[in-house]
Amino acid sequence: MSCDFFLKGLKKKMAEKNLARKHRHSKDTPPSMSSSSGPLTEELKCSVCLDVFKDPVSTPCGHNFCKSCLNQCWEKSENCICPLCKEIFSKRPDLKLNTALRQVVQLYEKKFTLSKSKVLCDICDDTKMKALKSCLVCQTSYCEKHLEPHQRVLSFKKHKLMDPVENIKDYICQKHERPLDLFCRDDQMRVCVFCTDGDHRTHKTVTLEEESKEKKAQLMKTQKDVQQMILDRIRKIQDIEYFAERRKNITVFQKSTEREKAANVELFRDLIRSIESCQAELLEMMAKKQKAAQKQDKKLIQELQQEITELKMRNTDVDHLLHTEDHLHLLQIDPSLYRAPDPRNWSEISMNTDVSVETLRRALTQLQETLDEKLCQSVLSKMQQYAVDVTLDPDTAHPYLILSNDGKKVRHGDIKHELPDYPERFNYSVCVLGKKGFLSGRFYFEVQLKRKTKWDLGVARESINRKGQITVSPPYGFWSLALRNGNEYCACDDPAVSLSLSVKPQKVGVFVDYEEGLVSFYDVESRSHIHSFTGQSFTNRLYPYFCPFPNDTDKDSAPMIISPGNFEFTTQI
């Protein structure tokens, strides 16, 4: 039985259950169960059983469900699928109670349980029934049976009815014995129609409905502001958890490096000695920093969850006021509810997430010179194990560029082609990107550059600017090597780094380690290292980047040719 089939059956049963409730005319159902619930109420409902959360749990995709509903759904399906967004989880998630959400649900239900009507009918003799309405003219509360004349007799139909209240005299003018159905904005008080001929003759008065409408508009604006504050704090929690996971990955990467070090002990013997000399200090420092960061994370999350609970309780009060017809209660609420609260400014709280990474970067920089000396044929062979099949993306190519049919060659032409100006297309700089982007792992590709006097080659992040003039450097999303004037090589850093190469590379290999933040360039034929960008922080997909310039003497330059990806694939896209 599929998950969708199970959900349809469950929703049908719940619909029948809700219909039966309506037929029983139950007055005890809390507002969180009713069909007229407000926007906050809907956030407290499980999308599977359509009822208020019971033991709410959160899926990795961020949606909430009753624990039992989700377990039943997954037990009836071959795959673990989110019932809301349909995301498939390769491994069944370990469901843990969302304690903050459960607390909000409990407070919400308790709030409305206490607010249920306790007003009884004034007419019933024996067993007093619950009042359905109170009449301001009769100054009496009626149950459904005794309210019938007000719905049938013409003279009674003109009476002013409202939700049942115990203190009905508070709604009557004590001076004129008339309903307080007007509001004086000058004195901020309720008045009757006779009051407007006396003390309030020159004052601005409106109906209670009009004043209530304006107050509700203010409350809705405040509610929207508070909801945004809740979302901001939820995002802050997600940021803390994200960076905590990054620190965890750094530790995993450190352990992985240790395993690789053991496997390459013969190749990097001298380098290993250098690393081991500072390893103990680095690990101790990382452990201390990570322990302090975890403690800070826990404290910040607790404070944020507490604020979220308080803000949701406040929104619950506002939501209840927006659905009440008790104008007296609405006009006597705490004025602070009409303004968004002014809690702690969480945007100023920074998360020191990469302290250990910075330490590793400095250590890697110090060892860079030693690393260059140790590179040899075995090193490049190891990089080639991560080779990928790169194909050029015609939708990104500048109109002057000419791409081969197989997407492996690109050169500059002398004719500007009429092409759609896609958002991803370069319209000023004569550049093109590879089709496939990489969000993790390691990858390598080679490009033949024979007979070329100008070129840019490297990788670029997905979010780079592609319209107008671009700046090729890491701050702008480019990690590239460049050739100018036939023999002037440089790394397009900020600022650019001039390179002295004894041999002109005819084929350049590009290697990227996403997690380590490494982009390296190699002369394939001489098996030598050219340059590396180290300690980078990648947050977008990375795409192979190519820029063939027009030849200085000929109108067309020689093409940049991507070598066939005939190495073993060992990376994930």
Coordinates of C-alpha atoms in Angstrom, one line a residue:
M1 CA 0.0 0.0 0.0
S2 CA 1.5 3.4 -1.0
C3 CA 2.0 6.3 1.3
D4 CA -0.4 8.5 -0.8
F5 CA -3.1 5.8 -0.6
F6 CA -2.8 5.6 3.1
L7 CA -3.0 9.4 3.5
K8 CA -6.1 9.7 1.4
G9 CA -7.8 7.1 3.5
L10 CA -6.7 8.7 6.7
K11 CA -7.9 12.2 5.5
K12 CA -11.2 10.7 4.5
K13 CA -11.7 9.3 8.0
M14 CA -10.8 12.6 9.6
A15 CA -13.3 14.4 7.3
E16 CA -16.0 12.0 8.4
K17 CA -15.0 12.5 12.0
N18 CA -15.2 16.3 11.7
L19 CA -18.6 16.1 10.0
A20 CA -19.9 14.0 12.9
R21 CA -18.7 16.6 15.3
K22 CA -20.7 19.3 13.4
H23 CA -23.9 17.3 13.5
R24 CA -23.6 16.9 17.3
H25 CA -23.4 20.7 17.6
S26 CA -20.6 20.3 20.2
K27 CA -19.9 23.5 22.1
D28 CA -16.9 22.0 23.9
T29 CA -14.6 21.7 21.0
P30 CA -11.6 24.0 21.5
P31 CA -11.0 26.6 18.8
S32 CA -7.9 24.7 17.7
M33 CA -10.2 22.0 16.4
S34 CA -12.7 24.1 14.6
S35 CA -13.0 24.9 10.9
S36 CA -12.9 28.6 11.6
S37 CA -9.5 28.6 13.3
G38 CA -7.1 31.4 12.6
P39 CA -3.7 31.3 10.9
L40 CA -1.7 30.4 14.0
T41 CA -4.1 27.5 14.7
E42 CA -3.4 26.0 11.3
E43 CA 0.3 26.0 12.1
L44 CA -0.5 23.8 15.1
K45 CA -2.3 21.2 13.0
C46 CA -0.8 18.0 11.7
S47 CA -1.3 17.9 7.9
V48 CA -1.9 14.1 8.0
C49 CA -4.7 13.8 10.6
L50 CA -5.8 17.4 10.3
D51 CA -5.9 17.7 14.1
V52 CA -3.8 19.5 16.7
F53 CA -0.3 18.0 17.1
K54 CA 0.1 15.1 19.4
D55 CA 3.8 14.4 20.3
P56 CA 5.0 16.5 17.3
V57 CA 8.2 15.4 15.5
S58 CA 10.2 17.2 12.8
T59 CA 11.5 15.6 9.6
P60 CA 14.9 16.5 8.1
C61 CA 13.1 18.6 5.5
G62 CA 11.7 20.8 8.3
H63 CA 8.0 19.8 8.4
N64 CA 6.1 18.8 11.5
F65 CA 3.7 15.8 12.1
C66 CA 2.2 13.8 14.9
K67 CA 4.7 11.1 15.7
S68 CA 2.1 8.3 15.4
C69 CA 0.8 9.7 12.1
L70 CA 4.3 9.7 10.6
N71 CA 5.1 6.3 11.8
Q72 CA 1.9 4.8 10.5
C73 CA 2.5 6.5 7.1
W74 CA 6.0 5.0 6.8
E75 CA 5.0 1.6 8.0
K76 CA 2.6 1.4 5.1
S77 CA 5.1 2.5 2.5
E78 CA 8.3 1.1 1.0
N79 CA 10.1 4.4 1.2
C80 CA 10.3 7.1 3.9
I81 CA 8.6 10.1 2.2
C82 CA 7.6 13.4 3.7
P83 CA 3.8 13.5 3.4
L84 CA 3.9 17.2 2.7
C85 CA 6.8 17.9 0.3
K86 CA 7.3 14.3 -0.9
E87 CA 11.0 14.4 -0.2
I88 CA 12.4 10.8 0.0
F89 CA 14.8 9.9 2.8
S90 CA 17.4 7.3 1.9
K91 CA 17.5 6.3 5.6
R92 CA 14.6 6.3 8.0
P93 CA 15.2 9.4 10.2
D94 CA 15.4 9.1 14.0
L95 CA 12.3 11.0 15.0
K96 CA 12.7 13.1 18.1
L97 CA 10.0 15.1 19.8
N98 CA 9.9 18.8 19.0
T99 CA 9.6 19.9 22.6
A100 CA 9.2 23.6 21.8
L101 CA 6.3 23.0 19.5
R102 CA 4.7 20.6 21.9
Q103 CA 4.9 23.3 24.6
V104 CA 3.2 25.8 22.4
V105 CA 0.4 23.4 21.6
Q106 CA -0.2 22.6 25.3
L107 CA -0.2 26.3 26.2
Y108 CA -2.6 27.0 23.3
E109 CA -5.1 24.3 24.2
K110 CA -4.9 25.3 27.9
K111 CA -5.6 28.9 26.9
F112 CA -8.7 28.1 25.0
T113 CA -9.9 25.6 27.5
L114 CA -10.0 28.3 30.1
S115 CA -11.7 30.7 27.7
K116 CA -14.6 28.5 26.9
S117 CA -18.0 30.0 27.7
K118 CA -19.3 29.4 31.2
V119 CA -22.3 31.8 30.9
L120 CA -25.7 30.0 31.6
C121 CA -29.2 30.8 30.3
D122 CA -31.1 33.3 32.6
I123 CA -34.5 31.8 31.6
C124 CA -34.0 28.1 32.2
D125 CA -35.7 27.0 35.5
D126 CA -34.4 23.6 36.3
T127 CA -31.2 22.6 34.6
K128 CA -29.4 25.6 33.4
M129 CA -28.2 25.3 29.8
K130 CA -25.2 27.1 28.4
A131 CA -26.1 30.5 26.9
L132 CA -25.8 30.9 23.2
K133 CA -26.3 34.7 23.0
S134 CA -26.7 37.7 25.3
C135 CA -29.2 40.5 24.4
L136 CA -28.2 44.0 25.1
V137 CA -31.8 45.3 25.0
C138 CA -33.2 42.6 27.2
Q139 CA -30.0 42.5 29.3
T140 CA -30.5 38.7 29.4
S141 CA -28.5 35.7 28.3
Y142 CA -30.4 32.9 26.3
C143 CA -29.7 29.3 25.5
E144 CA -30.6 28.0 22.1
K145 CA -34.1 27.1 23.0
H146 CA -35.0 30.5 24.7
L147 CA -33.3 32.5 22.0
E148 CA -35.8 31.3 19.4
P149 CA -38.2 34.4 19.8
H150 CA -35.3 36.7 18.9
Q151 CA -34.9 34.8 15.6
R152 CA -38.6 34.7 14.8
V153 CA -40.5 37.7 16.3
L154 CA -40.0 40.8 14.2
S155 CA -39.6 43.2 17.1
F156 CA -37.1 40.9 18.8
K157 CA -35.1 40.6 15.6
K158 CA -34.1 44.3 16.0
H159 CA -32.5 43.6 19.4
K160 CA -28.7 43.7 19.6
L161 CA -27.3 40.2 20.2
M162 CA -23.7 39.3 21.1
D163 CA -21.6 36.4 22.3
P164 CA -22.7 35.4 25.9
V165 CA -21.1 37.4 28.7
E166 CA -21.5 37.2 32.4
N167 CA -21.2 41.0 33.1
I168 CA -23.8 42.2 30.7
K169 CA -24.3 45.4 32.6
D170 CA -20.8 46.5 31.6
Y171 CA -22.3 46.8 28.1
I172 CA -25.1 49.0 29.1
C173 CA -24.9 52.8 29.7
Q174 CA -25.7 53.2 33.5
K175 CA -26.9 56.8 32.9
H176 CA -29.3 56.2 29.9
E177 CA -30.0 52.5 30.2
R178 CA -29.0 52.1 26.6
P179 CA -26.5 49.7 24.9
L180 CA -23.0 51.1 24.7
D181 CA -22.8 50.6 21.0
L182 CA -20.7 53.6 20.1
F183 CA -17.1 54.6 20.9
C184 CA -15.7 58.1 21.7
R185 CA -12.3 58.4 20.2
D186 CA -11.6 61.7 22.1
D187 CA -12.2 60.1 25.5
Q188 CA -11.3 56.5 24.4
M189 CA -14.5 55.1 26.0
R190 CA -17.8 53.4 25.0
V191 CA -20.9 55.5 24.9
C192 CA -24.6 55.1 24.0
V193 CA -26.5 57.1 21.4
F194 CA -27.9 59.5 24.1
C195 CA -24.4 60.3 25.3
T196 CA -23.6 61.9 21.9
D197 CA -26.3 64.5 22.7
G198 CA -24.7 65.3 26.0
D199 CA -21.1 65.3 27.2
H200 CA -19.8 63.8 24.0
R201 CA -21.8 66.1 21.6
T202 CA -18.6 67.6 20.0
H203 CA -16.5 64.5 20.2
K204 CA -15.7 62.1 17.4
T205 CA -17.7 58.9 17.8
V206 CA -17.8 55.8 15.7
T207 CA -19.6 52.5 16.0
L208 CA -18.0 49.7 18.1
E209 CA -17.7 47.6 14.9
E210 CA -15.7 50.4 13.2
E211 CA -13.4 50.9 16.1
S212 CA -13.0 47.2 16.6
K213 CA -12.1 46.9 12.9
E214 CA -9.4 49.5 13.3
K215 CA -8.1 47.8 16.4
K216 CA -8.0 44.5 14.7
A217 CA -6.1 46.0 11.8
Q218 CA -3.5 47.2 14.3
L219 CA -3.4 43.8 15.9
M220 CA -3.0 42.1 12.6
K221 CA 0.0 44.3 11.8
T222 CA 1.5 43.6 15.1
Q223 CA 0.8 39.9 14.6
K224 CA 2.6 40.0 11.3
D225 CA 5.6 41.7 12.9
V226 CA 5.7 39.1 15.6
Q227 CA 5.4 36.2 13.1
Q228 CA 8.4 37.7 11.3
M229 CA 10.3 37.9 14.6
I230 CA 9.5 34.2 15.1
L231 CA 10.8 33.3 11.7
D232 CA 13.9 35.3 12.3
R233 CA 14.6 33.4 15.4
I234 CA 13.9 30.0 13.8
R235 CA 16.4 30.9 11.0
K236 CA 18.9 31.9 13.7
I237 CA 18.5 28.4 15.3
Q238 CA 19.0 26.9 11.8
D239 CA 22.1 29.0 11.3
I240 CA 23.6 27.8 14.7
E241 CA 22.8 24.2 13.9
Y242 CA 24.2 24.5 10.4
F243 CA 27.5 25.9 11.6
A244 CA 27.7 23.4 14.4
E245 CA 27.4 20.7 11.7
R246 CA 30.2 22.4 9.8
R247 CA 32.5 22.2 12.8
K248 CA 31.6 18.5 13.1
N249 CA 32.5 18.1 9.4
I250 CA 35.9 19.8 10.1
T251 CA 36.6 17.2 12.7
V252 CA 35.6 14.4 10.3
F253 CA 37.8 15.9 7.7
Q254 CA 40.7 16.0 10.1
K255 CA 40.3 12.3 10.8
S256 CA 40.1 11.6 7.1
T257 CA 43.3 13.5 6.5
E258 CA 45.0 11.3 9.1
R259 CA 44.0 8.2 7.2
E260 CA 45.2 9.5 3.9
K261 CA 48.5 10.6 5.6
A262 CA 49.1 7.0 6.7
A263 CA 48.5 5.7 3.1
N264 CA 50.9 8.2 1.6
V265 CA 53.7 8.0 4.2
E266 CA 56.4 7.2 1.7
L267 CA 55.4 10.0 -0.7
F268 CA 55.0 12.8 1.9
R269 CA 57.6 11.7 4.5
D270 CA 59.1 15.1 5.1
L271 CA 55.7 16.8 4.9
I272 CA 54.3 14.4 7.5
R273 CA 57.0 15.3 9.9
S274 CA 56.1 19.0 9.6
I275 CA 52.4 18.4 10.1
E276 CA 53.0 16.1 13.1
S277 CA 55.1 18.7 14.8
C278 CA 52.1 21.1 15.1
Q279 CA 49.3 18.5 15.0
A280 CA 48.9 18.0 18.8
E281 CA 48.6 21.8 19.3
L282 CA 46.1 22.2 16.5
L283 CA 43.9 19.3 17.7
E284 CA 43.9 20.6 21.3
M285 CA 43.0 24.1 20.2
M286 CA 40.2 22.8 17.9
A287 CA 38.8 20.7 20.8
K288 CA 38.7 23.7 23.1
K289 CA 37.2 26.0 20.5
Q290 CA 34.6 23.4 19.5
K291 CA 33.6 22.7 23.1
A292 CA 33.1 26.4 23.8
A293 CA 31.2 26.8 20.6
Q294 CA 28.9 23.9 21.4
K295 CA 28.2 25.4 24.8
Q296 CA 27.4 28.7 23.3
D297 CA 25.2 27.1 20.6
K298 CA 23.1 25.3 23.3
K299 CA 22.7 28.5 25.3
L300 CA 21.6 30.5 22.2
I301 CA 19.2 27.8 21.1
Q302 CA 17.5 27.7 24.5
E303 CA 17.2 31.5 24.6
L304 CA 15.8 31.6 21.1
Q305 CA 13.3 28.8 21.8
Q306 CA 12.2 30.6 24.9
E307 CA 11.6 33.8 22.9
I308 CA 9.7 31.8 20.2
T309 CA 7.5 30.3 22.9
E310 CA 6.7 33.7 24.3
L311 CA 6.1 35.2 20.9
K312 CA 3.8 32.4 19.9
M313 CA 1.8 32.7 23.2
R314 CA 1.5 36.5 22.4
N315 CA 0.3 35.7 18.9
T316 CA -2.2 33.2 20.3
D317 CA -3.7 36.0 22.4
V318 CA -3.8 38.3 19.4
D319 CA -5.4 35.5 17.2
H320 CA -8.1 35.0 19.8
L321 CA -8.8 38.8 19.9
L322 CA -9.1 38.9 16.1
H323 CA -11.9 36.3 16.3
T324 CA -13.9 37.7 19.2
E325 CA -17.0 39.8 19.1
D326 CA -16.5 40.9 22.7
H327 CA -15.8 44.6 21.9
L328 CA -15.4 45.5 25.6
H329 CA -12.7 42.9 26.0
L330 CA -11.0 44.0 22.8
L331 CA -10.9 47.7 23.8
Q332 CA -9.7 47.0 27.3
I333 CA -6.6 44.8 26.4
D334 CA -3.1 45.8 27.3
P335 CA -2.0 48.6 24.9
S336 CA 1.3 46.8 24.4
L337 CA -0.4 44.2 22.3
Y338 CA -0.8 46.8 19.6
R339 CA 3.0 47.1 19.2
A340 CA 5.5 44.5 18.3
P341 CA 7.7 43.6 21.2
D342 CA 11.3 44.8 21.3
P343 CA 13.3 41.8 22.4
R344 CA 17.0 41.0 22.0
N345 CA 18.5 41.9 18.6
W346 CA 19.7 38.5 17.4
S347 CA 21.2 39.8 14.2
E348 CA 24.1 41.2 16.2
I349 CA 24.9 37.7 17.6
S350 CA 27.8 36.3 15.6
M351 CA 28.8 32.6 15.4
N352 CA 32.5 32.0 15.5
T353 CA 32.3 28.9 13.3
D354 CA 35.6 28.8 11.4
V355 CA 38.2 29.5 14.1
S356 CA 39.7 26.0 13.7
V357 CA 39.6 26.3 9.9
E358 CA 41.5 29.6 10.0
T359 CA 44.2 27.9 12.1
L360 CA 44.4 25.1 9.6
R361 CA 44.6 27.6 6.8
R362 CA 47.6 29.3 8.4
A363 CA 49.3 26.0 8.9
L364 CA 48.6 24.9 5.3
T365 CA 49.9 28.2 4.0
Q366 CA 53.2 27.8 5.9
L367 CA 53.5 24.3 4.4
Q368 CA 52.6 25.4 0.9
E369 CA 56.3 25.8 -0.2
T370 CA 57.2 22.4 1.1
L371 CA 54.1 20.9 -0.7
D372 CA 55.2 22.4 -4.0
E373 CA 58.6 20.8 -3.7
K374 CA 57.1 17.4 -3.0
L375 CA 54.7 17.3 -6.0
C376 CA 55.7 14.7 -8.5
Q377 CA 54.1 12.3 -11.0
S378 CA 52.4 10.2 -8.3
V379 CA 50.7 13.3 -7.0
L380 CA 49.2 14.2 -10.4
S381 CA 48.2 10.6 -11.0
K382 CA 46.3 10.7 -7.8
M383 CA 44.5 13.9 -8.8
Q384 CA 43.5 12.3 -12.1
Q385 CA 41.6 9.7 -10.2
Y386 CA 39.0 12.4 -9.6
A387 CA 38.6 13.3 -13.3
V388 CA 35.1 14.2 -14.6
D389 CA 33.7 14.6 -18.1
V390 CA 33.3 18.3 -18.6
T391 CA 31.1 19.6 -21.4
L392 CA 30.5 23.3 -22.2
D393 CA 27.1 24.8 -21.6
P394 CA 26.0 26.8 -24.7
D395 CA 23.3 28.7 -22.7
T396 CA 26.2 30.4 -20.8
A397 CA 28.4 31.2 -23.8
H398 CA 29.0 34.8 -24.9
P399 CA 27.6 35.4 -28.5
Y400 CA 31.1 35.8 -30.0
L401 CA 32.1 32.3 -28.8
I402 CA 32.1 29.2 -31.1
L403 CA 31.5 25.9 -29.4
S404 CA 32.1 22.5 -31.0
N405 CA 29.2 20.1 -31.5
D406 CA 30.5 17.8 -28.7
G407 CA 30.9 20.7 -26.3
K408 CA 34.7 20.0 -25.9
K409 CA 36.2 23.0 -27.8
V410 CA 35.7 26.8 -27.6
R411 CA 37.2 29.6 -29.5
H412 CA 36.5 33.3 -30.2
G413 CA 34.9 34.1 -33.5
D414 CA 34.6 37.4 -35.4
I415 CA 30.8 37.3 -35.7
K416 CA 28.3 38.0 -32.9
H417 CA 25.6 35.4 -33.0
E418 CA 21.9 36.3 -32.3
L419 CA 21.2 34.3 -29.2
P420 CA 18.6 34.5 -26.5
D421 CA 19.8 36.7 -23.6
Y422 CA 19.4 34.0 -20.9
P423 CA 20.1 35.1 -17.3
E424 CA 23.0 32.6 -17.2
R425 CA 24.6 33.9 -20.4
F426 CA 27.7 36.2 -20.3
N427 CA 26.9 39.3 -22.4
Y428 CA 30.1 41.3 -22.0
S429 CA 33.0 39.1 -21.1
V430 CA 33.7 36.3 -23.7
C431 CA 33.3 33.4 -21.2
V432 CA 31.6 30.1 -21.0
L433 CA 30.9 27.6 -18.1
G434 CA 30.7 23.9 -18.0
K435 CA 27.3 22.2 -17.9
K436 CA 27.7 20.3 -14.6
G437 CA 28.2 22.0 -11.3
F438 CA 29.8 20.5 -8.2
L439 CA 28.5 21.0 -4.6
S440 CA 30.8 18.6 -2.8
G441 CA 33.7 16.2 -3.1
R442 CA 36.7 16.4 -5.4
F443 CA 36.9 16.8 -9.2
Y444 CA 39.6 17.2 -11.9
F445 CA 39.7 18.2 -15.6
E446 CA 42.4 19.0 -18.2
V447 CA 42.4 21.6 -21.0
Q448 CA 44.7 21.8 -23.9
L449 CA 46.0 25.4 -24.6
K450 CA 48.5 25.0 -27.5
R451 CA 49.1 28.1 -29.7
K452 CA 47.2 30.4 -27.4
T453 CA 48.4 33.8 -26.3
K454 CA 45.6 34.7 -23.9
W455 CA 43.2 32.7 -21.8
D456 CA 41.5 32.4 -18.4
L457 CA 40.9 28.9 -16.9
G458 CA 39.5 27.7 -13.6
V459 CA 36.2 27.4 -11.7
A460 CA 33.5 29.9 -10.9
R461 CA 30.6 29.7 -8.4
E462 CA 27.0 29.6 -9.6
S463 CA 26.0 33.0 -8.3
I464 CA 28.6 35.0 -10.2
N465 CA 27.6 38.2 -12.1
R466 CA 27.3 37.3 -15.8
K467 CA 26.1 40.7 -17.1
G468 CA 28.4 43.6 -17.9
Q469 CA 32.1 43.7 -17.0
I470 CA 33.2 41.1 -14.5
T471 CA 36.1 41.0 -12.1
V472 CA 37.9 37.6 -12.0
S473 CA 39.0 37.0 -8.5
P474 CA 37.9 34.9 -5.4
P475 CA 35.8 37.7 -3.8
Y476 CA 33.7 37.8 -7.0
G477 CA 33.4 34.0 -7.2
F478 CA 36.3 33.1 -9.6
W479 CA 39.3 30.9 -8.9
S480 CA 41.3 31.2 -12.1
L481 CA 44.7 31.1 -13.8
A482 CA 45.4 33.6 -16.7
L483 CA 47.8 34.0 -19.6
R484 CA 48.5 37.4 -21.2
N485 CA 50.8 38.5 -24.0
G486 CA 51.9 35.0 -24.8
N487 CA 54.1 34.4 -21.8
E488 CA 52.8 36.4 -18.8
Y489 CA 51.1 34.1 -16.3
C490 CA 49.3 35.1 -13.2
A491 CA 46.9 33.7 -10.6
C492 CA 43.7 35.9 -10.6
D493 CA 43.8 36.5 -6.8
D494 CA 43.0 39.7 -5.0
P495 CA 45.5 41.2 -5.8
A496 CA 46.8 39.2 -8.8
V497 CA 49.9 37.0 -8.2
S498 CA 52.5 37.0 -10.9
L499 CA 53.9 33.5 -11.8
S500 CA 57.3 32.7 -13.1
L501 CA 57.1 29.5 -15.1
S502 CA 60.2 28.0 -16.7
V503 CA 58.1 26.0 -19.2
K504 CA 55.0 27.2 -21.0
P505 CA 52.2 24.8 -20.1
Q506 CA 50.5 23.2 -23.2
K507 CA 47.9 21.3 -21.1
V508 CA 46.7 22.5 -17.7
G509 CA 45.0 20.3 -15.1
V510 CA 42.5 21.8 -12.7
F511 CA 41.9 20.0 -9.3
V512 CA 39.2 21.1 -6.8
D513 CA 38.7 19.8 -3.2
Y514 CA 35.3 21.4 -2.2
E515 CA 35.4 20.6 1.5
E516 CA 39.1 21.6 1.9
G517 CA 38.5 24.8 0.0
L518 CA 41.3 24.0 -2.5
V519 CA 41.7 24.9 -6.2
S520 CA 45.1 23.7 -7.7
F521 CA 46.5 24.0 -11.2
Y522 CA 49.1 21.6 -12.7
D523 CA 51.3 21.5 -15.9
V524 CA 50.2 18.1 -17.1
E525 CA 53.2 17.4 -19.4
S526 CA 55.9 18.4 -17.0
R527 CA 54.0 17.0 -14.0
S528 CA 54.6 20.2 -12.0
H529 CA 52.5 22.3 -9.7
I530 CA 51.7 25.8 -11.0
H531 CA 49.6 27.4 -8.3
S532 CA 46.9 26.7 -5.6
F533 CA 44.2 28.7 -4.0
T534 CA 44.0 27.4 -0.4
G535 CA 41.7 27.9 2.5
Q536 CA 38.7 29.0 0.4
S537 CA 35.1 28.8 1.6
F538 CA 32.7 27.4 -1.0
T539 CA 28.9 27.9 -0.5
N540 CA 27.6 27.6 -4.1
R541 CA 28.0 25.0 -6.9
L542 CA 31.3 25.3 -8.7
Y543 CA 31.4 25.2 -12.5
P544 CA 34.4 24.8 -14.8
Y545 CA 35.2 28.3 -16.2
F546 CA 36.8 29.1 -19.6
C547 CA 37.7 32.4 -21.3
P548 CA 39.4 32.3 -24.8
F549 CA 40.6 35.7 -25.9
P550 CA 40.9 36.7 -29.6
N551 CA 44.4 36.4 -30.9
D552 CA 46.4 39.6 -31.2
T553 CA 47.5 38.9 -34.8
D554 CA 44.7 36.7 -36.1
K555 CA 41.0 37.5 -35.7
D556 CA 40.4 34.0 -34.4
S557 CA 42.3 32.4 -31.5
A558 CA 43.2 28.8 -31.2
P559 CA 40.6 26.8 -29.4
M560 CA 40.7 25.7 -25.7
I561 CA 40.2 21.9 -25.9
I562 CA 38.9 19.9 -23.0
S563 CA 40.6 16.5 -22.7
P564 CA 38.2 13.5 -22.8
G565 CA 37.1 12.5 -19.3
N566 CA 38.5 9.0 -19.7
F567 CA 39.8 8.7 -16.1
E568 CA 38.0 6.8 -13.3
F569 CA 35.1 8.8 -11.8
T570 CA 35.3 9.0 -8.0
T571 CA 33.3 12.1 -7.1
Q572 CA 29.7 12.9 -6.7
I573 CA 27.9 15.8 -8.6

